[in-house]
Tab-separated table of N, CA and C in Angstrom:
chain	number	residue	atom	x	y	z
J	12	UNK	N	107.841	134.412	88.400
J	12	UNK	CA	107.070	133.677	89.386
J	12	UNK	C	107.357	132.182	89.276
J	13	UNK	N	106.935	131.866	88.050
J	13	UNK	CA	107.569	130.208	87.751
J	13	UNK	C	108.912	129.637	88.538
J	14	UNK	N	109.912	130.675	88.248
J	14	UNK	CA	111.242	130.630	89.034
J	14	UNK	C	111.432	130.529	90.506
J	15	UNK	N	110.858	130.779	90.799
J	15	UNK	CA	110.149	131.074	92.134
J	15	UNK	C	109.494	129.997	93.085
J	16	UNK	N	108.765	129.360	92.142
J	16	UNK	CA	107.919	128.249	92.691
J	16	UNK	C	109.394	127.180	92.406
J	17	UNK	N	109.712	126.982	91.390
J	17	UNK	CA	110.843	125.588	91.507
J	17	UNK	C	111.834	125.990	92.457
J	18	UNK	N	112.429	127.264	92.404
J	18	UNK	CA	113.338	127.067	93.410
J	18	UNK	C	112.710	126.831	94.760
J	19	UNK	N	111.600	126.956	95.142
J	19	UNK	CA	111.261	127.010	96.698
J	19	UNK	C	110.935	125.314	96.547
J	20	UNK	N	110.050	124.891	95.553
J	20	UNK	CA	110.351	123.284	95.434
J	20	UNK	C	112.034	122.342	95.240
J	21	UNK	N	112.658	123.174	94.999
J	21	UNK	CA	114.189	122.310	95.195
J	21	UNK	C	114.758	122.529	96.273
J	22	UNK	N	114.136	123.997	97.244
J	22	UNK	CA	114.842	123.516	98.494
J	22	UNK	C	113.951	123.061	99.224
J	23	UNK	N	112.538	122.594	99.420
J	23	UNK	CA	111.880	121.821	100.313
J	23	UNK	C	112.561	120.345	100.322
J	24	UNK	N	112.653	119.979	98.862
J	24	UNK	CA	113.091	118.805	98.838
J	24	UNK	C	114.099	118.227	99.252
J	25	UNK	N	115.281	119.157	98.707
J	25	UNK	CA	116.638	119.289	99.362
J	25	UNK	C	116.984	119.276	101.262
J	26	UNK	N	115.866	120.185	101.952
J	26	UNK	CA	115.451	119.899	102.933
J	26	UNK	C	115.022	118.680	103.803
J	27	UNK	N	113.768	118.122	103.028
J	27	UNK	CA	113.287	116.963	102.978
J	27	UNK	C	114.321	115.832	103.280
J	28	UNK	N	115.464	115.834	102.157
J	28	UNK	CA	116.453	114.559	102.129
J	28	UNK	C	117.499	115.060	103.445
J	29	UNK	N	117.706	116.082	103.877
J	29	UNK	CA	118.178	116.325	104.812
J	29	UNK	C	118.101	115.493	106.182
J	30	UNK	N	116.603	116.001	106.177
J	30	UNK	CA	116.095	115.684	107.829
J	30	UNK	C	116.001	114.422	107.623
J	31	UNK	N	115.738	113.392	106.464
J	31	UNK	CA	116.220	111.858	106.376
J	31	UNK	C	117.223	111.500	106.562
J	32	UNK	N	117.899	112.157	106.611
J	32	UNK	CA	119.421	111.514	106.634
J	32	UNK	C	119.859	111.718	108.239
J	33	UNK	N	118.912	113.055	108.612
J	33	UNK	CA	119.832	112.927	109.880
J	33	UNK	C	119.035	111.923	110.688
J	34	UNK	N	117.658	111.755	110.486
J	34	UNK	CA	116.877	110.472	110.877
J	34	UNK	C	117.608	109.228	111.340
J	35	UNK	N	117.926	108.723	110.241
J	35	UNK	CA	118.595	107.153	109.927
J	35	UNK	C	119.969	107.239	110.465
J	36	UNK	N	120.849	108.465	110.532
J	36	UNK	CA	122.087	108.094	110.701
J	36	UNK	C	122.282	108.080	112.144
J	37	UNK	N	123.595	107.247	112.592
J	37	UNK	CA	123.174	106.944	113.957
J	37	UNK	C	124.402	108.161	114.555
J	38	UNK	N	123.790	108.511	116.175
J	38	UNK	CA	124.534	109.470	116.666
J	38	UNK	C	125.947	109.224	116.582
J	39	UNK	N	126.811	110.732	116.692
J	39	UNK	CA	128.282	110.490	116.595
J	39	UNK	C	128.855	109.490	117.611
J	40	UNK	N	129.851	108.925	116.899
J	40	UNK	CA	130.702	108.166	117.672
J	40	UNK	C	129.996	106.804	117.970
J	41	UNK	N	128.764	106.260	117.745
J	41	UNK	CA	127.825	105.288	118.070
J	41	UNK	C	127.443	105.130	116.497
J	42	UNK	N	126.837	103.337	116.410
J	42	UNK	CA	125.998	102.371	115.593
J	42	UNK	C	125.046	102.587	116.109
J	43	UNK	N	123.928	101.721	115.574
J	43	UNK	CA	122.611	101.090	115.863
J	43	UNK	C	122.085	99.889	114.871
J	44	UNK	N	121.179	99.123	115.649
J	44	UNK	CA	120.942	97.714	114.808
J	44	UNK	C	119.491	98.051	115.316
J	45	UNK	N	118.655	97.625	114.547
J	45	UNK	CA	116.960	97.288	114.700
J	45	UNK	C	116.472	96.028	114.196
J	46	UNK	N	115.726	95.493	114.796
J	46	UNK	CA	114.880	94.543	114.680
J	46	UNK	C	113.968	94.651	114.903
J	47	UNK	N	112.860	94.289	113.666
J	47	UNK	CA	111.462	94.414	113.533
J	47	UNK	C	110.411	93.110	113.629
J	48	UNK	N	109.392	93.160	114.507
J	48	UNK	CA	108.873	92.161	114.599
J	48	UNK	C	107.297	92.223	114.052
J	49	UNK	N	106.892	90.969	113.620
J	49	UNK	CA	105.690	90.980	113.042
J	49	UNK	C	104.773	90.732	114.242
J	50	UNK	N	103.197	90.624	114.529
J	50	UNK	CA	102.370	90.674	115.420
J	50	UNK	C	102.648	89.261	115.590
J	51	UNK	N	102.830	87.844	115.117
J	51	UNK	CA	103.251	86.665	115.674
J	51	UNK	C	104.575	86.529	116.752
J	52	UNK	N	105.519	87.902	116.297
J	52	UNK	CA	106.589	87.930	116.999
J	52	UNK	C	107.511	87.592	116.610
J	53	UNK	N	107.971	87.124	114.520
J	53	UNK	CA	108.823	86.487	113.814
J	53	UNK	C	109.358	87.670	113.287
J	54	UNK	N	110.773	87.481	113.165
J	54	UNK	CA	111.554	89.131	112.624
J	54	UNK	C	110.931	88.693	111.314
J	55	UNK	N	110.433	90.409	110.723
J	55	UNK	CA	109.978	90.918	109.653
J	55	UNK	C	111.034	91.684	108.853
J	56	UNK	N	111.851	92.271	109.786
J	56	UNK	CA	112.472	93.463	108.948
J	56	UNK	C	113.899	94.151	109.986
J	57	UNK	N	114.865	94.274	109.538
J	57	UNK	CA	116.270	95.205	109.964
J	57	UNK	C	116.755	96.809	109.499
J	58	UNK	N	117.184	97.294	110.294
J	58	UNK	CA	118.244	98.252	109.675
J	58	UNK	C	119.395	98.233	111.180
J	59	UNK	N	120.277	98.648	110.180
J	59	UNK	CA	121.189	99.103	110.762
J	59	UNK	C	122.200	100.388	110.499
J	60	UNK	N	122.604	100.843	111.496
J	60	UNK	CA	123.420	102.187	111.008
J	60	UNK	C	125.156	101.776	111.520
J	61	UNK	N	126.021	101.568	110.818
J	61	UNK	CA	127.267	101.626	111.086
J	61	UNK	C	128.022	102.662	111.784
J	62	UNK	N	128.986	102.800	112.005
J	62	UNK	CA	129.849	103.663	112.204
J	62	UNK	C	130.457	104.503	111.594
J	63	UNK	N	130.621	103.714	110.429
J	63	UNK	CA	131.171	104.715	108.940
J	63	UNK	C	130.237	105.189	108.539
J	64	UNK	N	128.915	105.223	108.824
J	64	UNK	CA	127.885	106.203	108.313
J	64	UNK	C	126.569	105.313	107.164
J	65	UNK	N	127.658	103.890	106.802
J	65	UNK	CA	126.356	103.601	105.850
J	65	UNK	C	125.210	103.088	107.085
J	66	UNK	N	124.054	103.172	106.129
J	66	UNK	CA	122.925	102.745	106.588
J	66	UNK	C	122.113	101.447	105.293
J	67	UNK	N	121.606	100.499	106.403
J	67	UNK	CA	121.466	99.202	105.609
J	67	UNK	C	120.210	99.146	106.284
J	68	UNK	N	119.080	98.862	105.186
J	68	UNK	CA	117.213	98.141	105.926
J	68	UNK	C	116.871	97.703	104.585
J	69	UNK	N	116.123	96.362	105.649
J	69	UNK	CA	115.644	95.609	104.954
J	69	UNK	C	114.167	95.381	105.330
J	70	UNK	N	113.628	94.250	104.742
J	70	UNK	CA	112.149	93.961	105.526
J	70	UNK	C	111.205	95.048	105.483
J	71	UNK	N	110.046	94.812	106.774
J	71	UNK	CA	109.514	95.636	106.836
J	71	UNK	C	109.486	96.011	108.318
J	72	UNK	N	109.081	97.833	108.497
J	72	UNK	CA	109.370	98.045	109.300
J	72	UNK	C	107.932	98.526	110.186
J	73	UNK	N	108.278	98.019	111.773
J	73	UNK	CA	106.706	97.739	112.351
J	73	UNK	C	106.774	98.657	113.357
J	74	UNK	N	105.945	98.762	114.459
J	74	UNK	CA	105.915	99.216	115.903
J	74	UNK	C	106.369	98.987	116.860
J	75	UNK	N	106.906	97.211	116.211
J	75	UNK	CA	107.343	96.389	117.657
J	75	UNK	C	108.668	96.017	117.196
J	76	UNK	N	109.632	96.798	117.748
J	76	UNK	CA	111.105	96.639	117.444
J	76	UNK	C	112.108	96.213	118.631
J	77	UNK	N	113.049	95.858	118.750
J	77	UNK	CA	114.557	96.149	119.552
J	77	UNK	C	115.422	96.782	119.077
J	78	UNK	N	116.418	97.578	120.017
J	78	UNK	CA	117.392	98.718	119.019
J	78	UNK	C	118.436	98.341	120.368
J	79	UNK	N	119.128	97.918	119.364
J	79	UNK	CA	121.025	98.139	120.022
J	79	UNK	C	121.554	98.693	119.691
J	80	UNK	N	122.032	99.576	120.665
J	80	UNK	CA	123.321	100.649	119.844
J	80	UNK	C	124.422	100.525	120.826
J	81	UNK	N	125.616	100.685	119.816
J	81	UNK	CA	127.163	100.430	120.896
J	81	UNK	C	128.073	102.080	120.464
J	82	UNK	N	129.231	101.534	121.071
J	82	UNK	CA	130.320	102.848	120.450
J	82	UNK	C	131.109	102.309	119.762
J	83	UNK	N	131.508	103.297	118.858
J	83	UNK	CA	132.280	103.243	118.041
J	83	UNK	C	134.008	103.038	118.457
J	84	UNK	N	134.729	102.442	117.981
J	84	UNK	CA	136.376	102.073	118.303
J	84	UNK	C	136.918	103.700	117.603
């Protein structure tokens, strides 16, 4: 039973990091850039998703954003 319970906890988790990843990464063939704004309206916080797949955030992230996304070369 013990066996049982961890393996079903290593694939929730495993799961878990999944559906994050496909979250953040930006659609094929396309980037994306975000900008996060604080309730004064002063950027708080970024991410961005490249083309090569890394993903970069910083700041913090709010309700009130802009999102550019282009294509990839």
């Amino acid at each position: 039973m013990r066996h049982f319970i961890t393996a079903a906890a290593v694939a929730a988790f495993a799961g878990a990091l999944a559906l994050a990843g496909n979250v953040l990464a930006a659609p094929p063939g396309q980037g994306y850039s975000i900008t996060y704004f604080g309730t004064d309206g002063e950027v708080v916080g970024g991410a961005t998703a490249h083309c090569s797949g890394e993903y970069l955030s910083w700041g913090d992230h709010t309700a009130t954003y802009d999102k550019r996304t282009w294509y990839c070369d």
